[in-house]
CSV table of C-alpha atoms in Angstrom, one decimal:
chain,number,residue,atom,x,y,z
H,1,UNK,CA,11.1,-5.9,29.5
H,2,UNK,CA,7.7,-6.4,28.0
H,3,UNK,CA,9.0,-5.9,24.6
H,4,UNK,CA,11.6,-7.0,22.6
H,5,UNK,CA,13.1,-8.5,19.5
H,6,UNK,CA,11.2,-6.8,16.6
H,7,UNK,CA,10.0,-3.6,18.0
H,8,UNK,CA,7.9,-2.0,15.1
H,9,UNK,CA,7.3,-0.9,11.3
H,10,UNK,CA,10.4,0.9,10.8
H,11,UNK,CA,10.4,2.5,7.6
H,12,UNK,CA,9.1,1.2,3.9
H,13,UNK,CA,10.5,1.7,0.4
H,14,UNK,CA,7.9,2.7,-2.2
H,15,UNK,CA,8.6,2.9,-5.7
H,16,UNK,CA,6.7,5.7,-7.7
H,17,UNK,CA,6.1,6.5,-12.0
H,18,UNK,CA,6.5,9.9,-10.9
H,19,UNK,CA,8.7,11.7,-8.3
H,20,UNK,CA,7.3,15.4,-8.9
H,21,UNK,CA,3.8,14.5,-8.3
H,22,UNK,CA,4.8,11.8,-6.0
H,23,UNK,CA,5.8,14.7,-3.6
H,24,UNK,CA,2.8,16.8,-4.0
H,25,UNK,CA,1.1,13.6,-2.9
H,26,UNK,CA,3.1,12.3,0.4
H,27,UNK,CA,4.3,15.9,1.1
H,28,UNK,CA,1.5,17.9,0.6
H,29,UNK,CA,-1.5,16.1,1.0
H,30,UNK,CA,-0.4,13.4,3.4
H,31,UNK,CA,1.6,16.0,5.2
H,32,UNK,CA,5.0,14.6,5.8
H,33,UNK,CA,8.2,16.0,6.0
H,34,UNK,CA,10.6,16.1,3.4
H,35,UNK,CA,14.1,14.8,5.0
H,36,UNK,CA,16.6,14.7,2.4
H,37,UNK,CA,16.9,13.4,-1.0
H,38,UNK,CA,19.6,10.9,-2.0
H,39,UNK,CA,22.2,10.8,-4.6
H,40,UNK,CA,20.7,8.3,-6.9
H,41,UNK,CA,17.4,10.4,-6.3
H,42,UNK,CA,15.5,8.7,-3.7
H,43,UNK,CA,13.4,10.5,-1.4
H,44,UNK,CA,13.3,10.6,2.7
H,45,UNK,CA,10.2,11.2,4.5
H,46,UNK,CA,9.3,11.4,8.1
H,47,UNK,CA,5.7,12.3,9.9
H,48,UNK,CA,6.1,14.3,12.6
H,49,UNK,CA,5.4,12.0,15.5
H,50,UNK,CA,8.7,10.0,14.7
H,51,UNK,CA,11.7,10.0,16.9
H,52,UNK,CA,13.5,7.8,13.5
H,53,UNK,CA,15.7,9.8,10.7
H,54,UNK,CA,12.9,8.6,8.5
H,55,UNK,CA,9.9,6.0,7.7
H,56,UNK,CA,9.1,6.5,4.4
H,57,UNK,CA,11.3,6.4,1.3
H,58,UNK,CA,10.1,6.7,-2.7
H,59,UNK,CA,12.3,5.6,-5.5
H,60,UNK,CA,11.5,6.3,-8.9
H,61,UNK,CA,10.8,3.5,-11.4
H,62,UNK,CA,9.0,2.1,-14.7
H,63,UNK,CA,6.9,0.0,-12.0
H,64,UNK,CA,4.8,1.2,-8.9
H,65,UNK,CA,4.9,-1.6,-5.8
H,66,UNK,CA,7.2,-2.0,-2.7
H,67,UNK,CA,11.0,-2.6,-2.6
H,68,UNK,CA,10.7,-3.6,0.7
H,69,UNK,CA,9.3,-3.0,4.4
H,70,UNK,CA,11.5,-2.8,7.2
H,71,UNK,CA,11.0,-3.7,10.9
H,72,UNK,CA,13.5,-2.2,13.8
H,73,UNK,CA,15.1,-4.7,16.7
H,74,UNK,CA,16.3,-3.8,19.9
H,75,UNK,CA,19.7,-3.9,19.7
H,76,UNK,CA,22.4,-5.0,17.2
H,77,UNK,CA,22.9,-8.0,19.5
H,78,UNK,CA,19.1,-8.9,18.7
H,79,UNK,CA,19.9,-8.5,14.9
H,80,UNK,CA,22.9,-10.7,14.9
H,81,UNK,CA,20.5,-13.4,16.5
H,82,UNK,CA,17.5,-12.8,14.0
H,83,UNK,CA,20.0,-13.2,11.1
H,84,UNK,CA,21.4,-16.4,12.4
H,85,UNK,CA,18.2,-17.8,12.8
H,86,UNK,CA,16.7,-16.5,9.7
H,87,UNK,CA,19.6,-18.3,8.0
H,88,UNK,CA,19.0,-21.4,10.1
H,89,UNK,CA,15.4,-21.3,9.0
H,90,UNK,CA,16.5,-21.7,5.7
H,91,UNK,CA,15.6,-18.3,4.3
H,92,UNK,CA,17.3,-16.7,1.8
H,93,UNK,CA,19.5,-13.7,3.9
H,94,UNK,CA,21.6,-10.6,2.2
H,95,UNK,CA,23.2,-7.9,4.4
H,96,UNK,CA,22.8,-4.6,3.6
H,97,UNK,CA,25.4,-1.9,4.7
H,98,UNK,CA,24.9,0.9,7.2
H,99,UNK,CA,24.3,4.4,5.1
H,100,UNK,CA,22.5,2.6,2.1
H,101,UNK,CA,19.8,4.8,3.4
H,102,UNK,CA,21.0,8.0,5.1
H,103,UNK,CA,21.1,7.3,8.9
H,104,UNK,CA,20.3,4.0,8.8
H,105,UNK,CA,22.4,1.2,10.4
H,106,UNK,CA,23.5,-2.2,8.5
H,107,UNK,CA,20.5,-4.0,7.7
H,108,UNK,CA,19.2,-7.7,7.8
H,109,UNK,CA,17.2,-8.5,4.2
H,110,UNK,CA,15.2,-11.8,4.3
H,111,UNK,CA,12.8,-12.9,1.4
H,112,UNK,CA,9.6,-14.4,2.8
H,113,UNK,CA,7.8,-17.3,1.2
H,114,UNK,CA,5.2,-15.1,-0.4
H,115,UNK,CA,8.2,-13.1,-2.2
H,116,UNK,CA,8.4,-10.3,-0.3
H,117,UNK,CA,11.2,-8.6,1.0
H,118,UNK,CA,11.3,-7.8,4.8
H,119,UNK,CA,14.6,-6.0,6.1
H,120,UNK,CA,15.7,-5.5,10.0
H,121,UNK,CA,17.7,-2.8,11.6
H,122,UNK,CA,18.5,-2.0,14.9
H,123,UNK,CA,20.5,1.5,14.5
H,124,UNK,CA,18.6,4.5,13.5
H,125,UNK,CA,19.7,8.3,13.5
H,126,UNK,CA,17.1,10.8,15.3
H,127,UNK,CA,15.8,13.2,13.5
H,128,UNK,CA,16.5,16.6,14.4
H,129,UNK,CA,12.9,17.6,13.8
H,130,UNK,CA,11.6,14.7,16.3
H,131,UNK,CA,8.8,14.8,19.2
H,132,UNK,CA,10.2,17.2,21.9
H,133,UNK,CA,11.4,15.5,24.5
H,134,UNK,CA,11.9,18.2,27.2
H,135,UNK,CA,8.7,19.7,28.5
H,136,UNK,CA,7.3,18.3,24.9
H,137,UNK,CA,4.3,20.1,23.5
H,138,UNK,CA,2.1,18.0,21.5
H,139,UNK,CA,4.1,19.0,18.3
H,140,UNK,CA,6.7,21.5,17.5
H,141,UNK,CA,5.3,23.4,14.7
H,142,UNK,CA,1.6,22.1,13.6
H,143,UNK,CA,1.3,19.3,11.6
H,144,UNK,CA,0.0,19.5,7.9
H,145,UNK,CA,-1.7,17.8,5.3
H,146,UNK,CA,-3.5,14.8,6.7
H,147,UNK,CA,-1.6,15.4,10.0
H,148,UNK,CA,0.0,11.8,10.0
H,149,UNK,CA,0.8,10.7,13.3
H,150,UNK,CA,3.3,7.8,12.1
H,151,UNK,CA,3.8,5.0,9.3
H,152,UNK,CA,1.5,2.1,11.0
H,153,UNK,CA,1.9,-1.3,8.9
H,154,UNK,CA,1.7,-2.4,5.0
H,155,UNK,CA,-0.8,-5.3,3.9
H,156,UNK,CA,0.5,-7.5,1.1
H,157,UNK,CA,-0.3,-9.6,-1.3
H,158,UNK,CA,1.1,-13.6,-1.9
H,159,UNK,CA,0.7,-16.8,-2.4
H,160,UNK,CA,2.7,-18.9,0.6
H,161,UNK,CA,0.8,-16.8,3.3
H,162,UNK,CA,0.9,-19.7,5.7
H,163,UNK,CA,5.2,-20.0,5.2
H,164,UNK,CA,5.2,-16.5,5.5
H,165,UNK,CA,3.3,-16.2,8.5
H,166,UNK,CA,5.0,-19.4,10.2
H,167,UNK,CA,8.2,-17.6,9.7
H,168,UNK,CA,7.3,-14.3,11.2
H,169,UNK,CA,6.2,-16.6,14.4
H,170,UNK,CA,8.6,-19.0,14.6
H,171,UNK,CA,11.4,-16.9,13.6
H,172,UNK,CA,10.7,-13.3,14.5
H,173,UNK,CA,8.5,-13.7,17.6
H,174,UNK,CA,4.8,-12.1,16.3
H,175,UNK,CA,1.8,-12.7,17.3
H,176,UNK,CA,-0.9,-13.9,15.1
H,177,UNK,CA,-3.8,-11.4,16.5
H,178,UNK,CA,-6.7,-12.0,13.6
H,179,UNK,CA,-7.3,-14.0,10.7
H,180,UNK,CA,-10.2,-14.5,8.0
H,181,UNK,CA,-10.8,-17.9,7.2
H,182,UNK,CA,-11.5,-19.3,3.1
H,183,UNK,CA,-15.4,-21.5,2.9
H,184,UNK,CA,-13.6,-24.5,4.6
H,185,UNK,CA,-13.8,-22.8,7.8
H,186,UNK,CA,-9.6,-23.7,8.5
H,187,UNK,CA,-7.1,-22.4,5.6
H,188,UNK,CA,-6.4,-18.7,6.5
H,189,UNK,CA,-7.2,-16.0,3.4
H,190,UNK,CA,-5.8,-13.5,5.6
H,191,UNK,CA,-3.0,-13.5,8.3
H,192,UNK,CA,-2.8,-10.0,10.8
H,193,UNK,CA,0.5,-10.1,12.9
H,194,UNK,CA,1.6,-8.0,15.4
H,195,UNK,CA,5.2,-7.4,17.0
H,196,UNK,CA,4.1,-5.3,19.6
H,197,UNK,CA,0.4,-4.2,21.3
H,198,UNK,CA,-1.1,-3.0,18.1
H,199,UNK,CA,-4.0,-5.1,16.6
H,200,UNK,CA,-1.5,-5.7,13.5
H,201,UNK,CA,2.1,-4.5,12.1
H,202,UNK,CA,1.8,-6.5,9.4
H,203,UNK,CA,-0.9,-8.1,7.4
H,204,UNK,CA,-0.7,-11.0,4.4
H,205,UNK,CA,-3.4,-11.9,2.3
H,206,UNK,CA,-3.8,-15.1,0.0
H,207,UNK,CA,-2.9,-14.4,-3.5
H,208,UNK,CA,-2.2,-16.1,-6.6
H,209,UNK,CA,1.9,-14.9,-7.1
H,210,UNK,CA,4.1,-13.5,-5.4
H,211,UNK,CA,5.4,-10.3,-4.1
H,212,UNK,CA,2.5,-8.0,-4.5
H,213,UNK,CA,1.8,-4.8,-2.6
H,214,UNK,CA,-1.8,-3.7,-1.2
H,215,UNK,CA,-1.3,-1.2,0.9
H,216,UNK,CA,1.1,0.9,3.1
H,217,UNK,CA,-1.1,2.5,6.3
H,218,UNK,CA,-0.6,5.9,8.2
H,219,UNK,CA,-1.4,6.7,11.6
H,220,UNK,CA,-3.9,9.5,12.5
H,221,UNK,CA,-5.2,10.8,15.9
H,222,UNK,CA,-8.6,10.5,15.4
H,223,UNK,CA,-11.7,9.6,13.8
H,224,UNK,CA,-12.4,14.0,13.4
H,225,UNK,CA,-8.6,13.0,11.5
H,226,UNK,CA,-10.1,10.2,9.4
H,227,UNK,CA,-12.8,13.4,8.2
H,228,UNK,CA,-10.5,16.0,7.5
H,229,UNK,CA,-8.3,13.2,5.7
H,230,UNK,CA,-11.4,12.9,3.6
H,231,UNK,CA,-11.8,16.6,2.8
H,232,UNK,CA,-8.9,16.9,1.4
H,233,UNK,CA,-9.1,13.8,-0.9
H,234,UNK,CA,-12.6,15.6,-2.4
H,235,UNK,CA,-10.8,18.6,-2.7
H,236,UNK,CA,-7.6,17.8,-4.1
H,237,UNK,CA,-9.6,15.3,-6.5
H,238,UNK,CA,-8.0,12.5,-5.0
H,239,UNK,CA,-8.2,8.9,-6.4
H,240,UNK,CA,-10.0,6.8,-3.5
H,241,UNK,CA,-10.4,3.3,-3.0
H,242,UNK,CA,-13.3,3.1,-0.3
H,243,UNK,CA,-13.9,4.9,2.8
H,244,UNK,CA,-14.2,6.4,5.4
H,245,UNK,CA,-15.5,3.2,7.2
H,246,UNK,CA,-14.4,0.8,9.9
H,247,UNK,CA,-13.0,-2.3,10.0
H,248,UNK,CA,-13.8,-5.4,12.0
H,249,UNK,CA,-10.5,-7.0,11.5
H,250,UNK,CA,-8.4,-4.2,14.2
H,251,UNK,CA,-11.7,-1.9,14.4
H,252,UNK,CA,-10.0,1.2,13.1
H,253,UNK,CA,-11.1,3.8,11.1
H,254,UNK,CA,-10.1,3.4,7.6
H,255,UNK,CA,-10.4,5.3,4.0
H,256,UNK,CA,-8.0,3.5,1.3
H,257,UNK,CA,-7.3,5.6,-1.8
H,258,UNK,CA,-4.3,5.4,-4.0
H,259,UNK,CA,-0.8,7.6,-4.9
H,260,UNK,CA,-0.1,9.0,-8.3
H,261,UNK,CA,1.6,5.9,-9.0
H,262,UNK,CA,-1.2,3.3,-8.1
H,263,UNK,CA,-0.3,2.3,-5.1
H,264,UNK,CA,-2.6,2.0,-2.3
H,265,UNK,CA,-2.2,4.4,0.9
H,266,UNK,CA,-4.5,3.5,3.6
H,267,UNK,CA,-5.3,6.4,6.8
H,268,UNK,CA,-6.2,4.8,9.7
H,269,UNK,CA,-7.2,5.7,13.6
H,270,UNK,CA,-8.0,3.4,16.8
H,271,UNK,CA,-7.6,-0.6,16.7
H,272,UNK,CA,-7.9,-2.4,19.7
H,273,UNK,CA,-4.8,-2.8,22.3
H,274,UNK,CA,-3.4,-6.2,21.8
H,275,UNK,CA,-1.7,-8.4,24.6
H,276,UNK,CA,0.3,-11.3,24.0
H,277,UNK,CA,-1.4,-13.5,26.0
H,278,UNK,CA,-5.3,-12.9,23.8
H,279,UNK,CA,-6.7,-15.9,21.9
H,280,UNK,CA,-6.9,-15.2,17.9
H,281,UNK,CA,-9.7,-13.6,16.7
H,282,UNK,CA,-11.4,-15.2,13.9
H,283,UNK,CA,-13.8,-14.5,11.0
H,284,UNK,CA,-15.5,-16.7,8.9
H,285,UNK,CA,-15.8,-16.7,5.2
H,286,UNK,CA,-19.6,-15.6,5.4
H,287,UNK,CA,-18.5,-12.8,7.7
H,288,UNK,CA,-15.2,-11.3,5.5
H,289,UNK,CA,-17.3,-8.5,4.3
H,290,UNK,CA,-18.3,-7.7,7.9
H,291,UNK,CA,-14.3,-8.5,8.4
H,292,UNK,CA,-12.6,-6.0,6.0
H,293,UNK,CA,-15.7,-3.2,6.1
H,294,UNK,CA,-17.7,-3.7,8.8
H,295,UNK,CA,-20.2,-0.6,8.2
H,296,UNK,CA,-20.9,-1.7,4.5
H,297,UNK,CA,-20.6,-5.4,5.2
H,298,UNK,CA,-19.2,-6.2,1.6
H,299,UNK,CA,-16.0,-6.5,-0.2
H,300,UNK,CA,-15.6,-4.3,-2.8
H,301,UNK,CA,-13.4,-5.9,-6.2
H,302,UNK,CA,-11.0,-3.4,-6.3
H,303,UNK,CA,-9.9,-3.6,-2.7
H,304,UNK,CA,-9.6,-7.0,-3.4
H,305,UNK,CA,-7.7,-7.5,-6.5
H,306,UNK,CA,-6.3,-4.0,-7.2
H,307,UNK,CA,-2.1,-4.7,-6.0
H,308,UNK,CA,0.9,-3.0,-7.0
N,1,UNK,CA,-18.4,20.1,-23.2
N,2,UNK,CA,-16.4,23.2,-25.3
N,3,UNK,CA,-13.4,20.9,-27.2
N,4,UNK,CA,-14.1,17.6,-25.7
N,5,UNK,CA,-13.6,14.3,-28.6
N,6,UNK,CA,-15.9,11.7,-28.1
N,7,UNK,CA,-14.5,7.7,-26.8
N,8,UNK,CA,-15.8,5.2,-28.3
N,9,UNK,CA,-15.4,2.1,-26.4
N,10,UNK,CA,-16.4,-1.2,-28.0
N,11,UNK,CA,-19.7,-3.1,-26.9
N,12,UNK,CA,-19.5,-0.1,-24.0
N,13,UNK,CA,-20.6,2.9,-25.5
N,14,UNK,CA,-19.1,6.3,-25.8
N,15,UNK,CA,-18.9,9.7,-23.8
N,16,UNK,CA,-17.1,12.7,-24.2
N,17,UNK,CA,-13.5,13.2,-22.8
N,18,UNK,CA,-11.4,17.0,-22.7
N,19,UNK,CA,-7.9,16.8,-24.4
N,20,UNK,CA,-6.5,17.4,-20.7
N,21,UNK,CA,-9.0,15.0,-18.8
N,22,UNK,CA,-7.7,11.0,-18.7
N,23,UNK,CA,-10.2,9.0,-20.3
N,24,UNK,CA,-11.1,6.8,-17.5
N,25,UNK,CA,-12.1,9.5,-15.1
N,26,UNK,CA,-14.0,11.3,-17.9
N,27,UNK,CA,-15.9,7.7,-18.0
N,28,UNK,CA,-16.2,7.5,-14.5
N,29,UNK,CA,-17.6,11.5,-14.2
N,30,UNK,CA,-20.3,10.5,-17.0
N,31,UNK,CA,-21.4,7.3,-15.2
N,32,UNK,CA,-20.4,4.9,-17.8
N,33,UNK,CA,-19.0,1.6,-16.9
N,34,UNK,CA,-17.4,0.1,-20.3
N,35,UNK,CA,-13.6,0.0,-18.6
N,36,UNK,CA,-13.1,-1.5,-15.2
N,37,UNK,CA,-11.9,1.1,-12.5
N,38,UNK,CA,-9.1,0.1,-10.3
N,39,UNK,CA,-6.0,2.8,-8.7
N,40,UNK,CA,-6.8,5.2,-11.5
N,41,UNK,CA,-3.7,6.3,-11.3
N,42,UNK,CA,-1.3,4.0,-14.1
N,43,UNK,CA,-0.1,1.4,-11.4
N,44,UNK,CA,-2.7,-1.4,-11.5
N,45,UNK,CA,-3.6,-2.1,-14.7
N,46,UNK,CA,-6.8,-2.9,-14.5
N,47,UNK,CA,-8.3,-0.1,-17.5
N,48,UNK,CA,-5.9,-1.7,-19.7
N,49,UNK,CA,-7.6,-1.2,-23.3
N,50,UNK,CA,-6.2,-1.0,-26.8
N,51,UNK,CA,-6.8,2.1,-28.9
N,52,UNK,CA,-7.7,1.3,-32.6
N,53,UNK,CA,-8.7,4.5,-34.0
N,54,UNK,CA,-7.6,8.3,-33.1
N,55,UNK,CA,-4.4,10.2,-31.5
N,56,UNK,CA,-3.6,10.5,-28.1
N,57,UNK,CA,-1.2,11.4,-25.4
N,58,UNK,CA,0.0,8.9,-22.2
N,59,UNK,CA,1.2,9.9,-18.6
N,60,UNK,CA,3.5,7.6,-16.9
N,61,UNK,CA,2.3,3.9,-16.7
N,62,UNK,CA,3.3,1.0,-15.0
N,63,UNK,CA,5.7,-1.0,-17.6
N,64,UNK,CA,4.6,-4.6,-16.1
N,65,UNK,CA,1.5,-3.8,-17.9
N,66,UNK,CA,2.1,-1.4,-20.5
N,67,UNK,CA,5.7,-2.4,-21.9
N,68,UNK,CA,7.3,-0.3,-25.0
N,69,UNK,CA,6.3,-2.7,-27.5
N,70,UNK,CA,2.4,-3.5,-26.6
N,71,UNK,CA,2.3,0.8,-26.0
N,72,UNK,CA,3.4,0.8,-29.7
N,73,UNK,CA,0.3,-1.4,-30.4
N,74,UNK,CA,-1.7,1.1,-29.2
N,75,UNK,CA,-2.2,-0.4,-25.6
N,76,UNK,CA,-2.5,1.6,-23.1
N,77,UNK,CA,-4.0,2.3,-19.4
N,78,UNK,CA,-7.0,4.4,-20.3
N,79,UNK,CA,-6.8,6.5,-16.6
N,80,UNK,CA,-3.2,7.3,-18.4
N,81,UNK,CA,-4.7,8.5,-21.9
N,82,UNK,CA,-5.5,12.2,-22.8
N,83,UNK,CA,-7.3,12.2,-26.5
N,84,UNK,CA,-6.0,14.6,-29.3
N,85,UNK,CA,-9.0,13.5,-31.2
N,86,UNK,CA,-12.2,10.9,-31.0
N,87,UNK,CA,-10.6,7.6,-29.9
N,88,UNK,CA,-12.0,4.0,-30.4
N,89,UNK,CA,-10.9,1.7,-28.4
N,90,UNK,CA,-11.4,-1.9,-26.5
N,91,UNK,CA,-11.2,-3.1,-23.4
N,92,UNK,CA,-8.5,-5.8,-23.1
N,93,UNK,CA,-9.4,-9.1,-22.5
N,94,UNK,CA,-8.2,-10.4,-18.7
N,95,UNK,CA,-5.6,-12.8,-20.2
N,96,UNK,CA,-4.3,-9.6,-21.8
N,97,UNK,CA,-4.8,-7.6,-18.5
N,98,UNK,CA,-3.0,-10.7,-16.7
N,99,UNK,CA,-0.1,-11.0,-19.5
N,100,UNK,CA,2.3,-8.2,-17.2
N,101,UNK,CA,1.1,-9.6,-13.7
N,102,UNK,CA,3.7,-12.0,-12.1
N,103,UNK,CA,2.2,-15.4,-11.7
N,104,UNK,CA,-0.4,-17.8,-13.8
N,105,UNK,CA,-2.8,-16.1,-15.6
N,106,UNK,CA,-5.9,-17.9,-13.2
N,107,UNK,CA,-8.6,-15.7,-11.2
N,108,UNK,CA,-7.0,-15.7,-7.8
N,109,UNK,CA,-8.6,-17.2,-4.6
N,110,UNK,CA,-9.9,-16.3,-1.6
N,111,UNK,CA,-9.6,-12.3,-1.1
N,112,UNK,CA,-8.3,-12.5,-4.3
N,113,UNK,CA,-11.1,-13.6,-6.1
N,114,UNK,CA,-12.4,-12.5,-9.2
N,115,UNK,CA,-16.2,-13.6,-9.6
């Protein structure tokens, strides 16, 4: 079987300052469906083309940011194996019981050298509103808002990205698809990792301090849908970082914007298909602008420094 | 602008701001560059200011960047300040801005560089 071990990004739990404002943003503007609200106030969402119970969890808190991102692995046996490997590697690992989130089985939680928490899980209930499987129409009912297909990836900022990338590659079997280098030509300042055939499933950028959240990204079907998302952002006066534009890295079409708590979101379409025998694509420091924003060919300070 | 209040930023100029509009957005719409613009939504701490005179309301702000104590001392994120009178304010220094951040108050390197 071509894909094993870690299958894909499964879910992300994001902190918001004001759930009422967040609902308008994630449900009405992005067009995610509210699956359920937990007794503790957490709200669970999914995109129309996702099979599993949910993919986005919002938790109201006094500081925005990312609580954790979780990857789905192929089996309970693989989950046990990853837990053992992470412990052997020296990672701080803890067990999260099934049902901590509705519809999601037990999770294995670990901390990275960059101070981020990631979880792994193997079991999730199928959503009753997931994509059709018998003579499937392209959707059950027409997608709303920005017409997001699925939760795609996260990019986070922290200090020891070398250590974190090594953990993802050596222990979890991720592949390094692409990186951007410091002026010395060897030190990575941005690392893009994939566990499947997408150009990236998680990315790390070097930054002083630990545990910072740069963005959660949502997949759209097309460049046309990126334009439609931009129309929605202007119509509803949403806070935009940059775009529509394109990345050199991954080649994806993109807009970066902010949720009502200042967490950066991305809508993203395209990107190349990655095969695990491909060489690592590299960007030198003098091309960092083109790497991140292919059309502007320059970085904006907000993209580089604004995090939650 | 009817009912707008005048916002004066130390060494940064002034601009009008309606009571229902936040100070940062009013500044940006007037083409004034007196306060750094980050997420515009109370999360990143880039637009930290200290209001030195005037009355205002605030919206939800990250406690990492504005603690209860600093809020009482007039600190606020400009994107979450709604004026009830003319306001005077000053930009927070970089040290003040980074106080609430994780890690040392040093400019980050690489892609996180504040040049």
